[in-house]
Amino acid sequence: MPNEHTRRDILRSGLAVAGLGVLGLPEWALPVLAQGETLVPFTDIPDNVRWEVPPDRRTLDIRTIDGPFTPKDKFATTQHYGHPDVDPAAYRLKVTGLVNQTKAFSLEELKKLGGKDLVAGFECSGNRGPLQALCGNGRWTGLPLKTVLDAAGAKANAKEFVFFGADHGQEEIEWRTQKFTLEQNFGRSLPREKALSPDLFLAYALNGDPLTKHQGAPLRLIVPGYYGVCNVKWLSHIHLQEEEYLGRFQARWYRTLRGEMIDGEMMWKESAVTHMNLKSFIARVTKAGSQYKVLGVVLNDGTPIKSVDVKVDEGPWQMATLDPSTKDKYGWKLFTYNWTGVTAGEHTLISRVTDVNGHVQKTAQDNDTKKSFLEEDSQAPRKVRVT
Ligand SMILES: Nc1nc2c(c(=O)[nH]1)N[C@H]1C(S)=C(S)[C@@H](COP(=O)(O)O)O[C@H]1N2
Ligand SMILES: [Mo]
């Protein structure tokens, strides 16, 4: 039954493959390139990649992934209004609007309510091949969002929860034939049910260290399983309201436009960027002696993963192995595949992931009618040269 791999099979074969490296450390704890290991070069990486655009943009070279967690100085980072300066001593998280009691929490107060951990990985909704460089996975420390919302007490008519960062800029807002230039804070919103769900998180630390400026210090929202844009950095204000929030980064900038055939008719749909779609990509190929190993990443909304397969050129799909150290619900998953029968020359490698509900990662063809580039989730080919 080649297509019937159970999660237990995958974990068992994963453990067998991972084995134990030198000094009894699991292989996954070893640095990116183990001794004698070399990178097989990708031929699809453009020559002029700018991995960092100082002062505030940094991308992750996925060939350097060396374990389940992305170190703070490698975690990709991107934002729209630069990095605001937030004085942690003067900082307050305000909760206003349709609440029983307006609140303003200091960082100390939030830390007293905190101390909980959440493993969550995410990608920017603009992340796409071949670089796939706007992603990361972290162990966040903080408190459930629900703790502060319950302290303020959401009124029954609070249907829309709006999250503002301390960062702001001049926005040109078009309305019919008019244009207004107004100062706006970065804002995103969630419907009541989502905002009050127990998984949502306020983080003040990443991988055991306080958040850096890049990551939204002193406090950011983490919506596990959602695209990066939902994780509001420098979170300073939560406003509860009845009507829908239609700010630029909620209603206009982060939209996906795609066509869907409905009852024989093409219908064009614009949808908000919310939960991450089921996706895998190949991060690197390494060679040690005559052994070739492919490493890749899976991201999704937290639905458990059933299997990952890798295909080389026109060969059959072959089962990859999920890394047992990446099994947190909302963390990214790493997978490996032992590539055998390798010949010299150019090869195309592609991966696809299947979740426990039987959903298979989309093909490029499935995304034919997707017009905008956000939410690029299709099976993505990578090209390597073997010498
Ligand atoms: N306050 C604020 N939060 C923000 C943004 C922003 O511009 N301002 N950008 C969002 C986007 S588009 C992404 S992809 C993630 C990036 O988070 P990171 O820099 O930790 O990777 O932050 C999100 N949160
Ligand atoms: Mo993003």
Coordinates of C-alpha atoms and ligand atoms in Angstrom, one line a residue:
M1 CA 0.0 0.0 0.0
P2 CA 2.4 2.7 -1.1
N3 CA 0.1 5.6 -0.5
E4 CA -1.2 4.4 2.8
H5 CA 1.5 5.7 5.1
T6 CA 0.3 6.3 8.6
R7 CA 1.7 8.9 10.9
R8 CA 3.2 6.2 13.0
D9 CA 5.0 4.7 10.1
I10 CA 6.4 8.1 9.3
L11 CA 7.5 8.8 12.8
R12 CA 9.1 5.3 13.1
S13 CA 11.0 5.7 9.8
G14 CA 11.9 9.2 10.8
L15 CA 13.4 8.1 14.1
A16 CA 15.3 5.3 12.3
V17 CA 16.7 7.7 9.8
A18 CA 17.5 10.5 12.3
G19 CA 19.3 8.1 14.5
L20 CA 21.9 9.6 16.8
G21 CA 24.8 11.6 15.6
V22 CA 28.2 12.1 17.3
L23 CA 28.2 12.8 21.1
G24 CA 24.7 11.3 21.4
L25 CA 23.1 14.4 20.0
P26 CA 20.2 13.8 17.7
E27 CA 21.1 14.4 14.1
W28 CA 18.7 17.4 14.0
A29 CA 20.8 19.2 16.6
L30 CA 23.9 19.2 14.4
P31 CA 24.8 22.3 12.5
V32 CA 23.5 22.8 9.0
L33 CA 26.3 20.9 7.3
A34 CA 27.6 17.9 9.1
Q35 CA 31.2 17.0 8.6
G36 CA 31.9 15.9 5.1
E37 CA 28.5 17.2 3.9
T38 CA 28.4 19.6 1.0
L39 CA 25.5 21.6 -0.6
V40 CA 24.3 20.4 -4.0
P41 CA 23.9 23.8 -5.8
F42 CA 20.5 25.0 -6.8
T43 CA 20.5 26.5 -10.3
D44 CA 17.2 28.3 -9.8
I45 CA 18.5 31.0 -7.3
P46 CA 18.9 34.4 -9.1
D47 CA 22.4 35.9 -8.9
N48 CA 21.2 39.2 -7.5
V49 CA 19.4 38.1 -4.4
R50 CA 19.4 40.7 -1.6
W51 CA 19.0 38.6 1.5
E52 CA 19.1 41.7 3.7
V53 CA 17.8 45.2 2.9
P54 CA 19.0 47.3 5.9
P55 CA 17.8 48.6 8.2
D56 CA 14.6 46.6 8.5
R57 CA 14.3 43.7 6.0
R58 CA 15.9 40.3 6.4
T59 CA 15.2 37.0 4.7
L60 CA 16.0 33.5 5.7
D61 CA 18.3 31.5 3.4
I62 CA 16.5 28.2 3.8
R63 CA 19.6 26.3 2.9
T64 CA 20.9 27.2 6.4
I65 CA 18.0 25.7 8.4
D66 CA 19.7 23.8 11.2
G67 CA 17.0 22.7 13.5
P68 CA 13.3 23.1 14.4
F69 CA 13.7 26.7 15.6
T70 CA 14.9 29.7 13.6
P71 CA 17.4 31.8 15.6
K72 CA 16.3 35.4 16.3
D73 CA 19.0 36.9 14.1
K74 CA 18.0 34.7 11.1
F75 CA 14.2 34.9 11.5
A76 CA 12.9 36.6 8.4
T77 CA 11.5 40.1 9.0
T78 CA 9.4 42.4 7.0
Q79 CA 7.0 45.3 7.8
H80 CA 5.4 48.3 6.1
Y81 CA 6.3 51.3 8.2
G82 CA 9.8 50.5 9.4
H83 CA 10.6 49.8 13.0
P84 CA 9.0 52.1 15.6
D85 CA 10.8 52.9 18.8
V86 CA 8.8 51.6 21.8
D87 CA 10.1 52.5 25.2
P88 CA 9.4 49.4 27.3
A89 CA 9.0 51.4 30.5
A90 CA 6.4 53.7 29.1
Y91 CA 4.7 50.9 27.0
R92 CA 1.0 50.2 27.6
L93 CA -1.3 47.7 25.8
K94 CA -4.6 49.5 25.6
V95 CA -7.9 47.7 25.3
T96 CA -10.7 50.0 24.3
G97 CA -14.2 50.2 22.6
L98 CA -17.0 47.8 23.4
V99 CA -15.5 46.5 26.7
N100 CA -16.9 46.6 30.3
Q101 CA -13.7 48.3 31.4
T102 CA -11.0 50.1 29.4
K103 CA -7.6 48.6 30.2
A104 CA -4.0 49.7 29.9
F105 CA -1.5 46.9 30.7
S106 CA 2.2 47.6 31.4
L107 CA 4.8 45.1 30.3
E108 CA 5.4 44.1 33.9
E109 CA 1.7 43.3 34.3
L110 CA 1.6 41.3 31.1
K111 CA 4.7 39.3 32.1
K112 CA 3.0 38.5 35.5
L113 CA 0.1 37.0 33.5
G114 CA 2.5 35.3 31.2
G115 CA 5.1 32.5 31.2
K116 CA 3.4 30.3 28.8
D117 CA 5.0 28.8 25.6
L118 CA 3.7 28.4 22.1
V119 CA 5.5 26.9 19.2
A120 CA 4.4 28.5 16.0
G121 CA 5.9 29.0 12.6
F122 CA 4.6 31.2 9.8
E123 CA 5.4 32.6 6.4
C124 CA 4.6 36.0 4.9
S125 CA 1.7 35.5 2.5
G126 CA 4.1 36.8 -0.2
N127 CA 6.5 34.0 0.4
R128 CA 7.1 32.0 -2.8
G129 CA 9.6 30.0 -4.8
P130 CA 12.4 29.4 -5.4
L131 CA 13.7 31.3 -2.4
Q132 CA 10.8 30.8 0.0
A133 CA 12.8 33.2 2.3
L134 CA 10.1 34.9 4.3
C135 CA 9.4 32.3 6.9
G136 CA 10.6 31.1 10.3
N137 CA 9.6 28.9 13.3
G138 CA 9.8 29.9 16.9
R139 CA 9.1 29.1 20.5
W140 CA 7.2 32.1 21.7
T141 CA 6.7 33.0 25.3
G142 CA 3.8 35.1 26.6
L143 CA 0.2 34.8 27.5
P144 CA -3.1 33.9 25.9
L145 CA -4.7 36.9 24.2
K146 CA -8.0 35.8 25.9
T147 CA -6.5 36.7 29.3
V148 CA -6.4 40.4 28.5
L149 CA -9.6 40.4 26.6
D150 CA -11.4 38.7 29.5
A151 CA -9.9 41.2 31.9
A152 CA -11.5 44.0 29.9
G153 CA -14.7 42.1 29.3
A154 CA -15.9 42.0 25.6
K155 CA -19.5 43.3 25.4
A156 CA -22.1 41.2 23.5
N157 CA -22.1 43.5 20.5
A158 CA -18.2 43.5 20.1
K159 CA -18.0 41.6 16.9
E160 CA -14.8 42.9 15.4
F161 CA -11.5 43.0 17.3
V162 CA -8.9 45.4 15.8
F163 CA -5.2 45.1 16.6
F164 CA -3.0 48.1 16.1
G165 CA 0.8 48.3 16.1
A166 CA 2.7 51.3 17.3
D167 CA 4.1 51.8 13.8
H168 CA 2.3 54.3 11.5
G169 CA 2.6 56.1 8.3
Q170 CA 0.8 58.5 5.9
E171 CA -1.8 56.6 3.8
E172 CA -3.5 57.9 0.8
I173 CA -7.0 56.7 1.1
E174 CA -9.1 56.8 -2.1
W175 CA -12.8 57.2 -1.9
R176 CA -14.7 57.5 -5.2
T177 CA -13.2 60.6 -6.8
Q178 CA -11.6 61.9 -3.6
K179 CA -8.2 61.2 -2.0
F180 CA -7.3 61.8 1.6
T181 CA -3.8 61.6 3.1
L182 CA -4.0 60.6 6.7
E183 CA -1.8 59.2 9.4
Q184 CA -2.6 55.6 10.1
N185 CA -1.3 52.9 12.4
F186 CA -0.7 49.4 11.1
G187 CA -4.0 47.5 11.8
R188 CA -5.4 44.0 11.4
S189 CA -8.7 42.6 12.6
L190 CA -10.3 39.3 13.6
P191 CA -13.9 38.3 14.1
R192 CA -15.0 37.8 17.8
E193 CA -15.0 34.0 17.8
K194 CA -11.4 33.9 16.4
A195 CA -10.1 36.6 18.7
L196 CA -11.5 34.8 21.8
S197 CA -10.2 31.3 20.9
P198 CA -7.8 29.9 23.4
D199 CA -4.9 29.5 20.9
L200 CA -4.3 33.1 20.2
F201 CA -1.2 34.4 21.9
L202 CA 0.6 37.6 23.0
A203 CA 4.4 37.0 22.8
Y204 CA 7.1 39.0 24.5
A205 CA 10.0 36.5 23.9
L206 CA 11.2 34.3 21.1
N207 CA 13.3 31.2 21.7
G208 CA 13.9 32.3 25.3
D209 CA 15.1 35.8 24.6
P210 CA 13.0 39.1 24.7
L211 CA 11.7 40.0 21.3
T212 CA 14.0 42.1 19.2
K213 CA 12.9 45.3 17.5
H214 CA 12.6 43.3 14.3
Q215 CA 10.2 40.9 15.9
G216 CA 7.9 43.6 17.3
A217 CA 9.3 44.3 20.8
P218 CA 8.0 44.5 23.4
L219 CA 4.8 42.6 22.4
R220 CA 3.3 41.0 19.3
L221 CA 0.2 39.1 18.5
I222 CA 0.6 35.5 17.2
V223 CA -2.4 34.0 15.4
P224 CA -1.2 30.4 15.1
G225 CA -1.7 28.8 11.7
Y226 CA -2.3 32.2 10.1
Y227 CA -0.1 34.1 7.6
G228 CA 2.5 36.5 8.9
V229 CA 0.5 39.6 8.3
C230 CA -2.0 38.6 11.0
N231 CA 0.8 38.6 13.7
V232 CA 0.7 42.3 14.5
K233 CA 4.1 43.5 15.8
W234 CA 4.6 46.3 18.4
L235 CA 1.1 45.6 19.5
S236 CA -0.1 48.6 21.4
H237 CA -3.9 48.9 21.1
I238 CA -6.8 46.5 20.8
H239 CA -10.1 48.1 19.9
L240 CA -13.4 46.2 20.0
Q241 CA -16.2 47.4 17.7
E242 CA -19.3 46.2 16.1
E243 CA -18.7 47.1 12.4
E244 CA -16.1 45.5 10.2
Y245 CA -12.6 47.0 10.1
L246 CA -11.6 47.9 6.5
G247 CA -8.1 49.4 6.9
R248 CA -5.6 49.1 4.1
F249 CA -3.7 46.0 5.4
Q250 CA -6.9 44.2 6.2
A251 CA -9.2 45.1 3.3
R252 CA -7.0 46.0 0.4
W253 CA -3.3 45.1 0.5
Y254 CA -3.7 41.5 1.7
R255 CA -6.3 40.1 -0.6
T256 CA -6.2 37.1 -3.0
L257 CA -8.0 37.3 -6.3
R258 CA -8.8 34.1 -7.9
G259 CA -11.3 32.7 -10.4
E260 CA -13.6 29.7 -9.6
M261 CA -15.8 27.8 -12.0
I262 CA -19.2 27.8 -10.3
D263 CA -22.1 26.0 -12.1
G264 CA -20.3 26.5 -15.5
E265 CA -19.5 30.1 -14.9
M266 CA -16.2 31.8 -14.0
M267 CA -16.6 33.8 -10.8
W268 CA -13.9 36.1 -9.6
K269 CA -13.5 36.0 -5.8
E270 CA -11.5 38.4 -3.6
S271 CA -10.7 36.9 -0.2
A272 CA -8.9 38.1 2.9
V273 CA -5.5 36.5 3.7
T274 CA -6.1 34.5 6.9
H275 CA -5.1 30.9 7.6
M276 CA -2.0 29.4 5.9
N277 CA -2.7 27.0 3.1
L278 CA -1.3 23.5 3.0
K279 CA 2.2 23.9 1.6
S280 CA 5.6 22.2 1.4
F281 CA 8.9 23.3 -0.2
I282 CA 12.4 22.0 -0.7
A283 CA 15.0 23.9 1.3
R284 CA 18.3 22.2 0.4
V285 CA 20.0 19.2 -1.0
T286 CA 23.2 17.9 0.6
K287 CA 25.7 15.3 -0.4
A288 CA 27.9 13.2 2.0
G289 CA 30.0 10.7 0.2
S290 CA 27.7 9.0 -2.2
Q291 CA 24.6 9.8 -0.1
Y292 CA 22.2 12.6 -1.1
K293 CA 19.6 14.1 1.3
V294 CA 16.8 16.5 0.5
L295 CA 15.5 18.7 3.4
G296 CA 12.2 20.5 3.2
V297 CA 9.6 22.5 5.2
V298 CA 5.8 22.1 5.7
L299 CA 3.6 25.0 6.8
N300 CA -0.2 24.9 7.2
D301 CA -3.0 25.9 9.5
G302 CA -2.3 23.3 12.2
T303 CA -4.2 20.4 10.6
P304 CA -2.1 17.3 11.3
I305 CA 0.0 16.1 8.4
K306 CA -0.3 12.6 6.9
S307 CA 2.6 12.4 4.5
V308 CA 5.1 14.2 2.3
D309 CA 6.3 12.9 -1.0
V310 CA 9.2 13.9 -3.2
K311 CA 9.5 13.4 -6.9
V312 CA 12.7 13.6 -8.9
D313 CA 12.4 14.5 -12.6
E314 CA 9.8 12.3 -14.2
G315 CA 10.1 9.5 -11.5
P316 CA 7.4 8.3 -9.2
W317 CA 6.4 10.1 -6.0
Q318 CA 8.4 8.7 -3.1
M319 CA 7.6 9.0 0.6
A320 CA 9.7 11.5 2.6
T321 CA 10.2 11.3 6.4
L322 CA 8.8 13.8 8.8
D323 CA 11.3 15.0 11.4
P324 CA 10.1 13.8 14.8
S325 CA 11.4 17.0 16.5
T326 CA 8.9 19.2 14.6
K327 CA 5.5 17.8 15.8
D328 CA 4.0 20.8 17.5
K329 CA 0.5 21.6 16.2
Y330 CA 1.3 25.1 14.9
G331 CA 5.1 24.7 14.3
W332 CA 6.5 24.2 10.9
K333 CA 7.4 20.6 10.1
L334 CA 10.7 19.6 8.5
F335 CA 11.0 16.5 6.3
T336 CA 13.9 14.6 4.7
Y337 CA 14.2 12.4 1.7
N338 CA 17.1 10.1 0.9
W339 CA 17.7 10.5 -2.8
T340 CA 19.1 7.4 -4.3
G341 CA 20.3 6.5 -7.8
V342 CA 21.6 10.0 -8.4
T343 CA 23.2 10.7 -11.7
A344 CA 25.3 13.7 -12.8
G345 CA 23.5 16.6 -14.5
E346 CA 20.5 18.9 -13.9
H347 CA 17.6 17.5 -11.9
T348 CA 14.2 18.8 -10.9
L349 CA 12.9 18.0 -7.4
I350 CA 9.4 18.7 -6.2
S351 CA 7.6 18.0 -3.0
R352 CA 3.9 17.7 -2.1
V353 CA 2.3 17.4 1.3
T354 CA -1.0 15.6 2.3
D355 CA -2.9 16.3 5.5
V356 CA -4.9 13.8 7.6
N357 CA -8.1 15.0 5.9
G358 CA -6.7 13.9 2.6
H359 CA -6.1 17.4 1.2
V360 CA -3.1 17.3 -1.1
Q361 CA -1.0 20.4 -1.7
K362 CA -2.2 22.2 -4.9
T363 CA -0.4 21.9 -8.2
A364 CA 0.6 25.0 -10.2
Q365 CA -2.3 24.1 -12.5
D366 CA -4.7 24.2 -9.6
N367 CA -3.6 27.8 -9.1
D368 CA -4.0 28.7 -12.8
T369 CA -6.8 31.2 -12.0
K370 CA -5.1 32.8 -9.0
K371 CA -4.2 36.3 -10.3
S372 CA -2.5 37.9 -7.3
F373 CA 0.8 36.4 -6.0
L374 CA -0.1 36.2 -2.3
E375 CA -0.8 32.7 -0.8
E376 CA 1.5 30.9 -3.2
D377 CA 1.0 27.4 -2.0
S378 CA 1.5 25.2 -5.1
Q379 CA 4.0 22.3 -5.4
A380 CA 7.2 24.2 -6.3
P381 CA 9.9 22.7 -8.5
R382 CA 13.6 23.2 -7.5
K383 CA 16.5 22.7 -9.8
V384 CA 19.9 21.3 -8.8
R385 CA 23.1 20.4 -10.6
V386 CA 24.9 17.2 -9.6
T387 CA 28.5 17.0 -10.7
Ligands
LIG1 N1 2.8 46.4 13.4 C1 3.1 45.7 12.3 N2 2.9 44.3 12.4 C2 3.2 43.6 11.3 C3 3.6 44.1 10.0 C4 3.7 45.6 10.0 O1 4.0 46.2 9.0 N3 3.4 46.3 11.1 N4 3.8 43.3 9.0 C5 3.2 42.0 9.0 C6 3.7 41.1 7.9 S1 3.2 41.4 6.4 C7 4.5 40.0 8.2 S2 4.9 38.9 7.1 C8 4.9 39.8 9.6 C9 6.4 39.6 9.6 O2 6.9 39.3 10.9 P1 8.4 39.0 11.2 O3 9.1 40.3 10.8 O4 8.6 38.6 12.6 O5 8.8 37.9 10.3 O6 4.6 40.8 10.5 C10 3.3 41.3 10.3 N5 3.1 42.2 11.4
MO2 MO 3.8 39.6 5.0

